[in-house]
Amino acid sequence: MRKDDHLMADKPKDGEGDLGVALETRPKTKRPPLYKVMILNDDYTPMEFVVMVLERFFGLSHAQAFELMLTVHKKGLAVVGVFSYEIAETKVAQVMDFAQRHQHPLQCTMERE
């Protein structure tokens, strides 16, 4: 073996390595739309219940839930989270079911962001 044969061993011989790779271009997939989940104010649901709902179904700390509850109370509604359609729909159903089971008229809705 000559001195520079080891340098040639890694190089493809003529005709080798010329395989073209067809790159398939795929159209960019759009992200699914997101939905805002909102809690609406009413004059009957206790503030403590709203705080409990925010902690339980939206994973907020007590302090975060309390602040958001005050926003609902003062402004009439607040966005409590932004989710994919399926998750938003599930959260709304959970909150509405929970409120109904506890005999509170609390309303939770969703709309496209």
PDB file of N, CA and C in Angstrom:
ATOM      1  N   MET A   1       0.849  -1.174   0.000  1.00  0.00           N
ATOM      2  CA  MET A   1       0.000   0.000   0.000  1.00  0.00           C
ATOM      3  C   MET A   1       0.888   1.229   0.000  1.00  0.00           C
ATOM      4  N   ARG A   2       0.538   2.154  -0.882  1.00  0.00           N
ATOM      5  CA  ARG A   2       1.318   3.381  -0.952  1.00  0.00           C
ATOM      6  C   ARG A   2       0.911   4.298   0.186  1.00  0.00           C
ATOM      7  N   LYS A   3       1.737   5.306   0.391  1.00  0.00           N
ATOM      8  CA  LYS A   3       1.500   6.263   1.470  1.00  0.00           C
ATOM      9  C   LYS A   3       0.130   6.927   1.383  1.00  0.00           C
ATOM     10  N   ASP A   4      -0.280   7.355   0.190  1.00  0.00           N
ATOM     11  CA  ASP A   4      -1.521   8.105   0.082  1.00  0.00           C
ATOM     12  C   ASP A   4      -2.717   7.228  -0.319  1.00  0.00           C
ATOM     13  N   ASP A   5      -2.563   5.892  -0.312  1.00  0.00           N
ATOM     14  CA  ASP A   5      -3.700   5.020  -0.613  1.00  0.00           C
ATOM     15  C   ASP A   5      -4.806   5.160   0.441  1.00  0.00           C
ATOM     16  N   HIS A   6      -4.435   5.381   1.692  1.00  0.00           N
ATOM     17  CA  HIS A   6      -5.451   5.500   2.737  1.00  0.00           C
ATOM     18  C   HIS A   6      -6.312   6.751   2.520  1.00  0.00           C
ATOM     19  N   LEU A   7      -5.767   7.771   1.852  1.00  0.00           N
ATOM     20  CA  LEU A   7      -6.554   8.968   1.552  1.00  0.00           C
ATOM     21  C   LEU A   7      -7.580   8.669   0.466  1.00  0.00           C
ATOM     22  N   MET A   8      -7.250   7.800  -0.441  1.00  0.00           N
ATOM     23  CA  MET A   8      -8.122   7.486  -1.556  1.00  0.00           C
ATOM     24  C   MET A   8      -9.234   6.496  -1.149  1.00  0.00           C
ATOM     25  N   ALA A   9      -9.016   5.758  -0.072  1.00  0.00           N
ATOM     26  CA  ALA A   9      -9.966   4.722   0.327  1.00  0.00           C
ATOM     27  C   ALA A   9     -11.331   5.318   0.670  1.00  0.00           C
ATOM     28  N   ASP A  10     -11.395   6.551   1.184  1.00  0.00           N
ATOM     29  CA  ASP A  10     -12.658   7.164   1.576  1.00  0.00           C
ATOM     30  C   ASP A  10     -13.379   7.828   0.412  1.00  0.00           C
ATOM     31  N   LYS A  11     -12.669   8.056  -0.682  1.00  0.00           N
ATOM     32  CA  LYS A  11     -13.282   8.757  -1.810  1.00  0.00           C
ATOM     33  C   LYS A  11     -14.032   7.758  -2.676  1.00  0.00           C
ATOM     34  N   PRO A  12     -15.239   8.114  -3.135  1.00  0.00           N
ATOM     35  CA  PRO A  12     -15.980   7.190  -3.998  1.00  0.00           C
ATOM     36  C   PRO A  12     -15.301   7.079  -5.359  1.00  0.00           C
ATOM     37  N   LYS A  13     -15.385   5.877  -5.923  1.00  0.00           N
ATOM     38  CA  LYS A  13     -14.837   5.666  -7.255  1.00  0.00           C
ATOM     39  C   LYS A  13     -15.811   6.269  -8.259  1.00  0.00           C
ATOM     40  N   ASP A  14     -15.372   6.468  -9.472  1.00  0.00           N
ATOM     41  CA  ASP A  14     -16.238   7.043 -10.498  1.00  0.00           C
ATOM     42  C   ASP A  14     -17.544   6.265 -10.589  1.00  0.00           C
ATOM     43  N   GLY A  15     -18.652   7.005 -10.615  1.00  0.00           N
ATOM     44  CA  GLY A  15     -19.956   6.380 -10.719  1.00  0.00           C
ATOM     45  C   GLY A  15     -20.579   6.083  -9.366  1.00  0.00           C
ATOM     46  N   GLU A  16     -19.763   5.971  -8.330  1.00  0.00           N
ATOM     47  CA  GLU A  16     -20.301   5.745  -6.986  1.00  0.00           C
ATOM     48  C   GLU A  16     -20.592   7.088  -6.343  1.00  0.00           C
ATOM     49  N   GLY A  17     -21.570   7.146  -5.481  1.00  0.00           N
ATOM     50  CA  GLY A  17     -21.837   8.375  -4.742  1.00  0.00           C
ATOM     51  C   GLY A  17     -22.590   9.417  -5.543  1.00  0.00           C
ATOM     52  N   ASP A  18     -22.942   9.097  -6.787  1.00  0.00           N
ATOM     53  CA  ASP A  18     -23.671  10.055  -7.610  1.00  0.00           C
ATOM     54  C   ASP A  18     -25.177   9.824  -7.536  1.00  0.00           C
ATOM     55  N   LEU A  19     -25.591   9.060  -6.546  1.00  0.00           N
ATOM     56  CA  LEU A  19     -27.019   8.789  -6.431  1.00  0.00           C
ATOM     57  C   LEU A  19     -27.728  10.063  -5.981  1.00  0.00           C
ATOM     58  N   GLY A  20     -28.640  10.531  -6.786  1.00  0.00           N
ATOM     59  CA  GLY A  20     -29.395  11.727  -6.430  1.00  0.00           C
ATOM     60  C   GLY A  20     -30.526  11.354  -5.490  1.00  0.00           C
ATOM     61  N   VAL A  21     -30.777  12.175  -4.524  1.00  0.00           N
ATOM     62  CA  VAL A  21     -31.869  11.942  -3.597  1.00  0.00           C
ATOM     63  C   VAL A  21     -32.992  12.886  -3.972  1.00  0.00           C
ATOM     64  N   ALA A  22     -34.134  12.341  -4.275  1.00  0.00           N
ATOM     65  CA  ALA A  22     -35.284  13.179  -4.624  1.00  0.00           C
ATOM     66  C   ALA A  22     -35.856  13.759  -3.334  1.00  0.00           C
ATOM     67  N   LEU A  23     -35.835  15.049  -3.223  1.00  0.00           N
ATOM     68  CA  LEU A  23     -36.387  15.701  -2.039  1.00  0.00           C
ATOM     69  C   LEU A  23     -37.839  16.036  -2.318  1.00  0.00           C
ATOM     70  N   GLU A  24     -38.680  15.513  -1.477  1.00  0.00           N
ATOM     71  CA  GLU A  24     -40.109  15.740  -1.644  1.00  0.00           C
ATOM     72  C   GLU A  24     -40.484  16.976  -0.835  1.00  0.00           C
ATOM     73  N   THR A  25     -41.081  17.932  -1.483  1.00  0.00           N
ATOM     74  CA  THR A  25     -41.497  19.116  -0.742  1.00  0.00           C
ATOM     75  C   THR A  25     -42.952  18.943  -0.348  1.00  0.00           C
ATOM     76  N   ARG A  26     -43.184  19.051   0.937  1.00  0.00           N
ATOM     77  CA  ARG A  26     -44.543  18.918   1.451  1.00  0.00           C
ATOM     78  C   ARG A  26     -45.084  20.300   1.747  1.00  0.00           C
ATOM     79  N   PRO A  27     -46.363  20.505   1.513  1.00  0.00           N
ATOM     80  CA  PRO A  27     -46.925  21.811   1.861  1.00  0.00           C
ATOM     81  C   PRO A  27     -46.896  21.983   3.376  1.00  0.00           C
ATOM     82  N   LYS A  28     -46.655  23.205   3.829  1.00  0.00           N
ATOM     83  CA  LYS A  28     -46.617  23.451   5.274  1.00  0.00           C
ATOM     84  C   LYS A  28     -48.011  23.229   5.836  1.00  0.00           C
ATOM     85  N   THR A  29     -48.048  22.489   6.936  1.00  0.00           N
ATOM     86  CA  THR A  29     -49.344  22.279   7.567  1.00  0.00           C
ATOM     87  C   THR A  29     -49.630  23.459   8.481  1.00  0.00           C
ATOM     88  N   LYS A  30     -50.858  23.928   8.415  1.00  0.00           N
ATOM     89  CA  LYS A  30     -51.241  25.064   9.250  1.00  0.00           C
ATOM     90  C   LYS A  30     -51.533  24.573  10.650  1.00  0.00           C
ATOM     91  N   ARG A  31     -51.185  25.397  11.621  1.00  0.00           N
ATOM     92  CA  ARG A  31     -51.524  25.067  13.004  1.00  0.00           C
ATOM     93  C   ARG A  31     -53.042  25.157  13.159  1.00  0.00           C
ATOM     94  N   PRO A  32     -53.606  24.258  13.950  1.00  0.00           N
ATOM     95  CA  PRO A  32     -55.058  24.350  14.154  1.00  0.00           C
ATOM     96  C   PRO A  32     -55.389  25.637  14.911  1.00  0.00           C
ATOM     97  N   PRO A  33     -56.578  26.171  14.674  1.00  0.00           N
ATOM     98  CA  PRO A  33     -56.942  27.413  15.368  1.00  0.00           C
ATOM     99  C   PRO A  33     -57.053  27.179  16.875  1.00  0.00           C
ATOM    100  N   LEU A  34     -56.808  28.218  17.628  1.00  0.00           N
ATOM    101  CA  LEU A  34     -56.914  28.139  19.081  1.00  0.00           C
ATOM    102  C   LEU A  34     -58.207  28.806  19.527  1.00  0.00           C
ATOM    103  N   TYR A  35     -58.667  28.390  20.684  1.00  0.00           N
ATOM    104  CA  TYR A  35     -59.928  28.896  21.226  1.00  0.00           C
ATOM    105  C   TYR A  35     -59.736  29.428  22.638  1.00  0.00           C
ATOM    106  N   LYS A  36     -60.330  30.592  22.883  1.00  0.00           N
ATOM    107  CA  LYS A  36     -60.292  31.206  24.208  1.00  0.00           C
ATOM    108  C   LYS A  36     -61.430  30.622  25.035  1.00  0.00           C
ATOM    109  N   VAL A  37     -61.110  30.244  26.257  1.00  0.00           N
ATOM    110  CA  VAL A  37     -62.141  29.797  27.190  1.00  0.00           C
ATOM    111  C   VAL A  37     -62.358  30.949  28.166  1.00  0.00           C
ATOM    112  N   MET A  38     -63.637  31.331  28.325  1.00  0.00           N
ATOM    113  CA  MET A  38     -63.969  32.479  29.159  1.00  0.00           C
ATOM    114  C   MET A  38     -64.977  32.100  30.235  1.00  0.00           C
ATOM    115  N   ILE A  39     -64.828  32.735  31.373  1.00  0.00           N
ATOM    116  CA  ILE A  39     -65.797  32.595  32.458  1.00  0.00           C
ATOM    117  C   ILE A  39     -66.545  33.915  32.540  1.00  0.00           C
ATOM    118  N   LEU A  40     -67.875  33.800  32.675  1.00  0.00           N
ATOM    119  CA  LEU A  40     -68.722  34.981  32.717  1.00  0.00           C
ATOM    120  C   LEU A  40     -69.198  35.250  34.137  1.00  0.00           C
ATOM    121  N   ASN A  41     -69.347  36.511  34.444  1.00  0.00           N
ATOM    122  CA  ASN A  41     -69.821  36.915  35.765  1.00  0.00           C
ATOM    123  C   ASN A  41     -71.329  36.717  35.882  1.00  0.00           C
ATOM    124  N   ASP A  42     -71.757  36.386  37.074  1.00  0.00           N
ATOM    125  CA  ASP A  42     -73.187  36.391  37.396  1.00  0.00           C
ATOM    126  C   ASP A  42     -73.316  36.884  38.838  1.00  0.00           C
ATOM    127  N   ASP A  43     -74.525  37.162  39.244  1.00  0.00           N
ATOM    128  CA  ASP A  43     -74.727  37.722  40.581  1.00  0.00           C
ATOM    129  C   ASP A  43     -74.989  36.660  41.646  1.00  0.00           C
ATOM    130  N   TYR A  44     -74.851  35.392  41.299  1.00  0.00           N
ATOM    131  CA  TYR A  44     -75.236  34.336  42.232  1.00  0.00           C
ATOM    132  C   TYR A  44     -74.117  33.376  42.615  1.00  0.00           C
ATOM    133  N   THR A  45     -73.225  33.091  41.703  1.00  0.00           N
ATOM    134  CA  THR A  45     -72.151  32.132  41.989  1.00  0.00           C
ATOM    135  C   THR A  45     -71.166  32.756  42.979  1.00  0.00           C
ATOM    136  N   PRO A  46     -70.907  32.063  44.087  1.00  0.00           N
ATOM    137  CA  PRO A  46     -69.954  32.611  45.074  1.00  0.00           C
ATOM    138  C   PRO A  46     -68.544  32.739  44.488  1.00  0.00           C
ATOM    139  N   MET A  47     -67.853  33.789  44.907  1.00  0.00           N
ATOM    140  CA  MET A  47     -66.491  34.035  44.437  1.00  0.00           C
ATOM    141  C   MET A  47     -65.584  32.857  44.746  1.00  0.00           C
ATOM    142  N   GLU A  48     -65.772  32.243  45.907  1.00  0.00           N
ATOM    143  CA  GLU A  48     -64.933  31.107  46.317  1.00  0.00           C
ATOM    144  C   GLU A  48     -65.099  29.932  45.353  1.00  0.00           C
ATOM    145  N   PHE A  49     -66.323  29.757  44.856  1.00  0.00           N
ATOM    146  CA  PHE A  49     -66.572  28.670  43.907  1.00  0.00           C
ATOM    147  C   PHE A  49     -65.827  28.917  42.599  1.00  0.00           C
ATOM    148  N   VAL A  50     -65.834  30.162  42.135  1.00  0.00           N
ATOM    149  CA  VAL A  50     -65.120  30.519  40.902  1.00  0.00           C
ATOM    150  C   VAL A  50     -63.621  30.268  41.081  1.00  0.00           C
ATOM    151  N   VAL A  51     -63.093  30.642  42.239  1.00  0.00           N
ATOM    152  CA  VAL A  51     -61.667  30.404  42.524  1.00  0.00           C
ATOM    153  C   VAL A  51     -61.379  28.909  42.481  1.00  0.00           C
ATOM    154  N   MET A  52     -62.248  28.119  43.076  1.00  0.00           N
ATOM    155  CA  MET A  52     -62.056  26.664  43.097  1.00  0.00           C
ATOM    156  C   MET A  52     -62.073  26.097  41.671  1.00  0.00           C
ATOM    157  N   VAL A  53     -62.991  26.574  40.832  1.00  0.00           N
ATOM    158  CA  VAL A  53     -63.079  26.121  39.440  1.00  0.00           C
ATOM    159  C   VAL A  53     -61.780  26.452  38.699  1.00  0.00           C
ATOM    160  N   LEU A  54     -61.282  27.661  38.884  1.00  0.00           N
ATOM    161  CA  LEU A  54     -60.054  28.083  38.196  1.00  0.00           C
ATOM    162  C   LEU A  54     -58.852  27.254  38.631  1.00  0.00           C
ATOM    163  N   GLU A  55     -58.789  26.941  39.904  1.00  0.00           N
ATOM    164  CA  GLU A  55     -57.688  26.099  40.401  1.00  0.00           C
ATOM    165  C   GLU A  55     -57.813  24.675  39.862  1.00  0.00           C
ATOM    166  N   ARG A  56     -59.008  24.132  39.956  1.00  0.00           N
ATOM    167  CA  ARG A  56     -59.245  22.726  39.629  1.00  0.00           C
ATOM    168  C   ARG A  56     -59.146  22.422  38.133  1.00  0.00           C
ATOM    169  N   PHE A  57     -59.756  23.251  37.303  1.00  0.00           N
ATOM    170  CA  PHE A  57     -59.842  22.933  35.876  1.00  0.00           C
ATOM    171  C   PHE A  57     -58.812  23.658  35.007  1.00  0.00           C
ATOM    172  N   PHE A  58     -58.180  24.690  35.559  1.00  0.00           N
ATOM    173  CA  PHE A  58     -57.212  25.445  34.750  1.00  0.00           C
ATOM    174  C   PHE A  58     -55.823  25.473  35.374  1.00  0.00           C
ATOM    175  N   GLY A  59     -55.645  24.758  36.476  1.00  0.00           N
ATOM    176  CA  GLY A  59     -54.327  24.592  37.076  1.00  0.00           C
ATOM    177  C   GLY A  59     -53.700  25.865  37.615  1.00  0.00           C
ATOM    178  N   LEU A  60     -54.534  26.817  38.002  1.00  0.00           N
ATOM    179  CA  LEU A  60     -53.992  28.072  38.528  1.00  0.00           C
ATOM    180  C   LEU A  60     -53.698  27.953  40.016  1.00  0.00           C
ATOM    181  N   SER A  61     -52.740  28.733  40.466  1.00  0.00           N
ATOM    182  CA  SER A  61     -52.475  28.801  41.904  1.00  0.00           C
ATOM    183  C   SER A  61     -53.637  29.551  42.546  1.00  0.00           C
ATOM    184  N   HIS A  62     -53.726  29.500  43.855  1.00  0.00           N
ATOM    185  CA  HIS A  62     -54.809  30.205  44.545  1.00  0.00           C
ATOM    186  C   HIS A  62     -54.742  31.704  44.257  1.00  0.00           C
ATOM    187  N   ALA A  63     -53.536  32.272  44.288  1.00  0.00           N
ATOM    188  CA  ALA A  63     -53.379  33.717  44.045  1.00  0.00           C
ATOM    189  C   ALA A  63     -53.785  34.077  42.618  1.00  0.00           C
ATOM    190  N   GLN A  64     -53.374  33.264  41.637  1.00  0.00           N
ATOM    191  CA  GLN A  64     -53.740  33.522  40.235  1.00  0.00           C
ATOM    192  C   GLN A  64     -55.256  33.405  40.052  1.00  0.00           C
ATOM    193  N   ALA A  65     -55.834  32.380  40.641  1.00  0.00           N
ATOM    194  CA  ALA A  65     -57.277  32.155  40.529  1.00  0.00           C
ATOM    195  C   ALA A  65     -58.052  33.303  41.168  1.00  0.00           C
ATOM    196  N   PHE A  66     -57.568  33.776  42.298  1.00  0.00           N
ATOM    197  CA  PHE A  66     -58.246  34.883  42.987  1.00  0.00           C
ATOM    198  C   PHE A  66     -58.209  36.145  42.126  1.00  0.00           C
ATOM    199  N   GLU A  67     -57.054  36.444  41.528  1.00  0.00           N
ATOM    200  CA  GLU A  67     -56.929  37.627  40.663  1.00  0.00           C
ATOM    201  C   GLU A  67     -57.846  37.524  39.447  1.00  0.00           C
ATOM    202  N   LEU A  68     -57.893  36.354  38.849  1.00  0.00           N
ATOM    203  CA  LEU A  68     -58.741  36.158  37.673  1.00  0.00           C
ATOM    204  C   LEU A  68     -60.222  36.243  38.043  1.00  0.00           C
ATOM    205  N   MET A  69     -60.570  35.712  39.197  1.00  0.00           N
ATOM    206  CA  MET A  69     -61.955  35.803  39.677  1.00  0.00           C
ATOM    207  C   MET A  69     -62.345  37.263  39.839  1.00  0.00           C
ATOM    208  N   LEU A  70     -61.438  38.095  40.374  1.00  0.00           N
ATOM    209  CA  LEU A  70     -61.725  39.528  40.523  1.00  0.00           C
ATOM    210  C   LEU A  70     -61.912  40.199  39.163  1.00  0.00           C
ATOM    211  N   THR A  71     -61.145  39.773  38.175  1.00  0.00           N
ATOM    212  CA  THR A  71     -61.301  40.309  36.817  1.00  0.00           C
ATOM    213  C   THR A  71     -62.690  39.960  36.289  1.00  0.00           C
ATOM    214  N   VAL A  72     -63.102  38.712  36.478  1.00  0.00           N
ATOM    215  CA  VAL A  72     -64.448  38.290  36.054  1.00  0.00           C
ATOM    216  C   VAL A  72     -65.491  39.149  36.761  1.00  0.00           C
ATOM    217  N   HIS A  73     -65.316  39.341  38.056  1.00  0.00           N
ATOM    218  CA  HIS A  73     -66.273  40.098  38.870  1.00  0.00           C
ATOM    219  C   HIS A  73     -66.371  41.560  38.420  1.00  0.00           C
ATOM    220  N   LYS A  74     -65.234  42.177  38.147  1.00  0.00           N
ATOM    221  CA  LYS A  74     -65.207  43.603  37.794  1.00  0.00           C
ATOM    222  C   LYS A  74     -65.545  43.870  36.330  1.00  0.00           C
ATOM    223  N   LYS A  75     -65.057  43.019  35.427  1.00  0.00           N
ATOM    224  CA  LYS A  75     -65.217  43.282  33.993  1.00  0.00           C
ATOM    225  C   LYS A  75     -66.345  42.497  33.335  1.00  0.00           C
ATOM    226  N   GLY A  76     -66.893  41.537  34.047  1.00  0.00           N
ATOM    227  CA  GLY A  76     -68.002  40.761  33.481  1.00  0.00           C
ATOM    228  C   GLY A  76     -67.585  39.440  32.864  1.00  0.00           C
ATOM    229  N   LEU A  77     -66.316  39.339  32.481  1.00  0.00           N
ATOM    230  CA  LEU A  77     -65.795  38.073  31.957  1.00  0.00           C
ATOM    231  C   LEU A  77     -64.278  38.140  31.940  1.00  0.00           C
ATOM    232  N   ALA A  78     -63.666  36.985  31.808  1.00  0.00           N
ATOM    233  CA  ALA A  78     -62.203  36.916  31.680  1.00  0.00           C
ATOM    234  C   ALA A  78     -61.832  35.672  30.890  1.00  0.00           C
ATOM    235  N   VAL A  79     -60.791  35.799  30.096  1.00  0.00           N
ATOM    236  CA  VAL A  79     -60.230  34.646  29.389  1.00  0.00           C
ATOM    237  C   VAL A  79     -59.409  33.870  30.413  1.00  0.00           C
ATOM    238  N   VAL A  80     -59.741  32.605  30.578  1.00  0.00           N
ATOM    239  CA  VAL A  80     -59.052  31.794  31.584  1.00  0.00           C
ATOM    240  C   VAL A  80     -58.061  30.812  30.970  1.00  0.00           C
ATOM    241  N   GLY A  81     -58.025  30.761  29.641  1.00  0.00           N
ATOM    242  CA  GLY A  81     -57.061  29.900  28.968  1.00  0.00           C
ATOM    243  C   GLY A  81     -57.301  29.895  27.465  1.00  0.00           C
ATOM    244  N   VAL A  82     -56.285  29.476  26.725  1.00  0.00           N
ATOM    245  CA  VAL A  82     -56.365  29.364  25.271  1.00  0.00           C
ATOM    246  C   VAL A  82     -55.890  27.952  24.911  1.00  0.00           C
ATOM    247  N   PHE A  83     -56.746  27.235  24.167  1.00  0.00           N
ATOM    248  CA  PHE A  83     -56.502  25.823  23.921  1.00  0.00           C
ATOM    249  C   PHE A  83     -56.906  25.439  22.496  1.00  0.00           C
ATOM    250  N   SER A  84     -56.544  24.215  22.111  1.00  0.00           N
ATOM    251  CA  SER A  84     -57.059  23.658  20.859  1.00  0.00           C
ATOM    252  C   SER A  84     -58.567  23.463  21.049  1.00  0.00           C
ATOM    253  N   TYR A  85     -59.273  23.257  19.948  1.00  0.00           N
ATOM    254  CA  TYR A  85     -60.737  23.147  20.000  1.00  0.00           C
ATOM    255  C   TYR A  85     -61.191  22.060  20.977  1.00  0.00           C
ATOM    256  N   GLU A  86     -60.603  20.874  20.859  1.00  0.00           N
ATOM    257  CA  GLU A  86     -61.044  19.735  21.674  1.00  0.00           C
ATOM    258  C   GLU A  86     -60.832  19.995  23.162  1.00  0.00           C
ATOM    259  N   ILE A  87     -59.685  20.558  23.504  1.00  0.00           N
ATOM    260  CA  ILE A  87     -59.394  20.816  24.914  1.00  0.00           C
ATOM    261  C   ILE A  87     -60.302  21.927  25.443  1.00  0.00           C
ATOM    262  N   ALA A  88     -60.491  22.984  24.662  1.00  0.00           N
ATOM    263  CA  ALA A  88     -61.375  24.078  25.076  1.00  0.00           C
ATOM    264  C   ALA A  88     -62.794  23.551  25.296  1.00  0.00           C
ATOM    265  N   GLU A  89     -63.264  22.741  24.364  1.00  0.00           N
ATOM    266  CA  GLU A  89     -64.610  22.179  24.467  1.00  0.00           C
ATOM    267  C   GLU A  89     -64.751  21.326  25.731  1.00  0.00           C
ATOM    268  N   THR A  90     -63.728  20.539  26.029  1.00  0.00           N
ATOM    269  CA  THR A  90     -63.743  19.694  27.222  1.00  0.00           C
ATOM    270  C   THR A  90     -63.758  20.538  28.489  1.00  0.00           C
ATOM    271  N   LYS A  91     -62.920  21.583  28.531  1.00  0.00           N
ATOM    272  CA  LYS A  91     -62.865  22.455  29.716  1.00  0.00           C
ATOM    273  C   LYS A  91     -64.224  23.116  29.959  1.00  0.00           C
ATOM    274  N   VAL A  92     -64.843  23.630  28.890  1.00  0.00           N
ATOM    275  CA  VAL A  92     -66.157  24.274  29.017  1.00  0.00           C
ATOM    276  C   VAL A  92     -67.168  23.272  29.575  1.00  0.00           C
ATOM    277  N   ALA A  93     -67.185  22.071  29.027  1.00  0.00           N
ATOM    278  CA  ALA A  93     -68.130  21.043  29.484  1.00  0.00           C
ATOM    279  C   ALA A  93     -67.886  20.681  30.951  1.00  0.00           C
ATOM    280  N   GLN A  94     -66.615  20.548  31.335  1.00  0.00           N
ATOM    281  CA  GLN A  94     -66.286  20.205  32.720  1.00  0.00           C
ATOM    282  C   GLN A  94     -66.761  21.288  33.685  1.00  0.00           C
ATOM    283  N   VAL A  95     -66.483  22.540  33.341  1.00  0.00           N
ATOM    284  CA  VAL A  95     -66.867  23.655  34.215  1.00  0.00           C
ATOM    285  C   VAL A  95     -68.390  23.748  34.320  1.00  0.00           C
ATOM    286  N   MET A  96     -69.064  23.660  33.177  1.00  0.00           N
ATOM    287  CA  MET A  96     -70.525  23.768  33.186  1.00  0.00           C
ATOM    288  C   MET A  96     -71.161  22.628  33.982  1.00  0.00           C
ATOM    289  N   ASP A  97     -70.646  21.419  33.817  1.00  0.00           N
ATOM    290  CA  ASP A  97     -71.162  20.266  34.543  1.00  0.00           C
ATOM    291  C   ASP A  97     -70.923  20.422  36.041  1.00  0.00           C
ATOM    292  N   PHE A  98     -69.723  20.838  36.399  1.00  0.00           N
ATOM    293  CA  PHE A  98     -69.363  21.025  37.806  1.00  0.00           C
ATOM    294  C   PHE A  98     -70.246  22.093  38.453  1.00  0.00           C
ATOM    295  N   ALA A  99     -70.456  23.209  37.753  1.00  0.00           N
ATOM    296  CA  ALA A  99     -71.295  24.294  38.280  1.00  0.00           C
ATOM    297  C   ALA A  99     -72.733  23.810  38.453  1.00  0.00           C
ATOM    298  N   GLN A 100     -73.222  23.080  37.468  1.00  0.00           N
ATOM    299  CA  GLN A 100     -74.598  22.586  37.534  1.00  0.00           C
ATOM    300  C   GLN A 100     -74.774  21.610  38.694  1.00  0.00           C
ATOM    301  N   ARG A 101     -73.791  20.723  38.875  1.00  0.00           N
ATOM    302  CA  ARG A 101     -73.869  19.747  39.977  1.00  0.00           C
ATOM    303  C   ARG A 101     -73.859  20.437  41.347  1.00  0.00           C
ATOM    304  N   HIS A 102     -73.248  21.619  41.395  1.00  0.00           N
ATOM    305  CA  HIS A 102     -73.215  22.373  42.658  1.00  0.00           C
ATOM    306  C   HIS A 102     -74.285  23.465  42.693  1.00  0.00           C
ATOM    307  N   GLN A 103     -75.198  23.412  41.735  1.00  0.00           N
ATOM    308  CA  GLN A 103     -76.343  24.319  41.644  1.00  0.00           C
ATOM    309  C   GLN A 103     -75.949  25.788  41.571  1.00  0.00           C
ATOM    310  N   HIS A 104     -74.930  26.058  40.747  1.00  0.00           N
ATOM    311  CA  HIS A 104     -74.514  27.441  40.497  1.00  0.00           C
ATOM    312  C   HIS A 104     -74.744  27.745  39.021  1.00  0.00           C
ATOM    313  N   PRO A 105     -75.166  28.976  38.713  1.00  0.00           N
ATOM    314  CA  PRO A 105     -75.421  29.338  37.313  1.00  0.00           C
ATOM    315  C   PRO A 105     -74.182  29.794  36.545  1.00  0.00           C
ATOM    316  N   LEU A 106     -72.994  29.486  37.040  1.00  0.00           N
ATOM    317  CA  LEU A 106     -71.755  29.911  36.410  1.00  0.00           C
ATOM    318  C   LEU A 106     -71.734  29.505  34.934  1.00  0.00           C
ATOM    319  N   GLN A 107     -71.352  30.446  34.079  1.00  0.00           N
ATOM    320  CA  GLN A 107     -71.289  30.195  32.646  1.00  0.00           C
ATOM    321  C   GLN A 107     -69.842  30.219  32.174  1.00  0.00           C
ATOM    322  N   CYS A 108     -69.519  29.270  31.316  1.00  0.00           N
ATOM    323  CA  CYS A 108     -68.197  29.168  30.720  1.00  0.00           C
ATOM    324  C   CYS A 108     -68.414  28.979  29.222  1.00  0.00           C
ATOM    325  N   THR A 109     -67.722  29.781  28.411  1.00  0.00           N
ATOM    326  CA  THR A 109     -67.898  29.701  26.969  1.00  0.00           C
ATOM    327  C   THR A 109     -66.538  29.664  26.292  1.00  0.00           C
ATOM    328  N   MET A 110     -66.576  29.444  24.977  1.00  0.00           N
ATOM    329  CA  MET A 110     -65.340  29.462  24.197  1.00  0.00           C
ATOM    330  C   MET A 110     -65.605  30.181  22.881  1.00  0.00           C
ATOM    331  N   GLU A 111     -64.564  30.801  22.363  1.00  0.00           N
ATOM    332  CA  GLU A 111     -64.657  31.402  21.039  1.00  0.00           C
ATOM    333  C   GLU A 111     -63.301  31.339  20.379  1.00  0.00           C
ATOM    334  N   ARG A 112     -63.330  31.323  19.064  1.00  0.00           N
ATOM    335  CA  ARG A 112     -62.078  31.239  18.302  1.00  0.00           C
ATOM    336  C   ARG A 112     -61.229  32.468  18.577  1.00  0.00           C
ATOM    337  N   GLU A 113     -59.937  32.241  18.737  1.00  0.00           N
ATOM    338  CA  GLU A 113     -59.018  33.343  19.051  1.00  0.00           C
ATOM    339  C   GLU A 113     -58.822  34.222  17.834  1.00  0.00           C
TER     340      GLU A 113
END
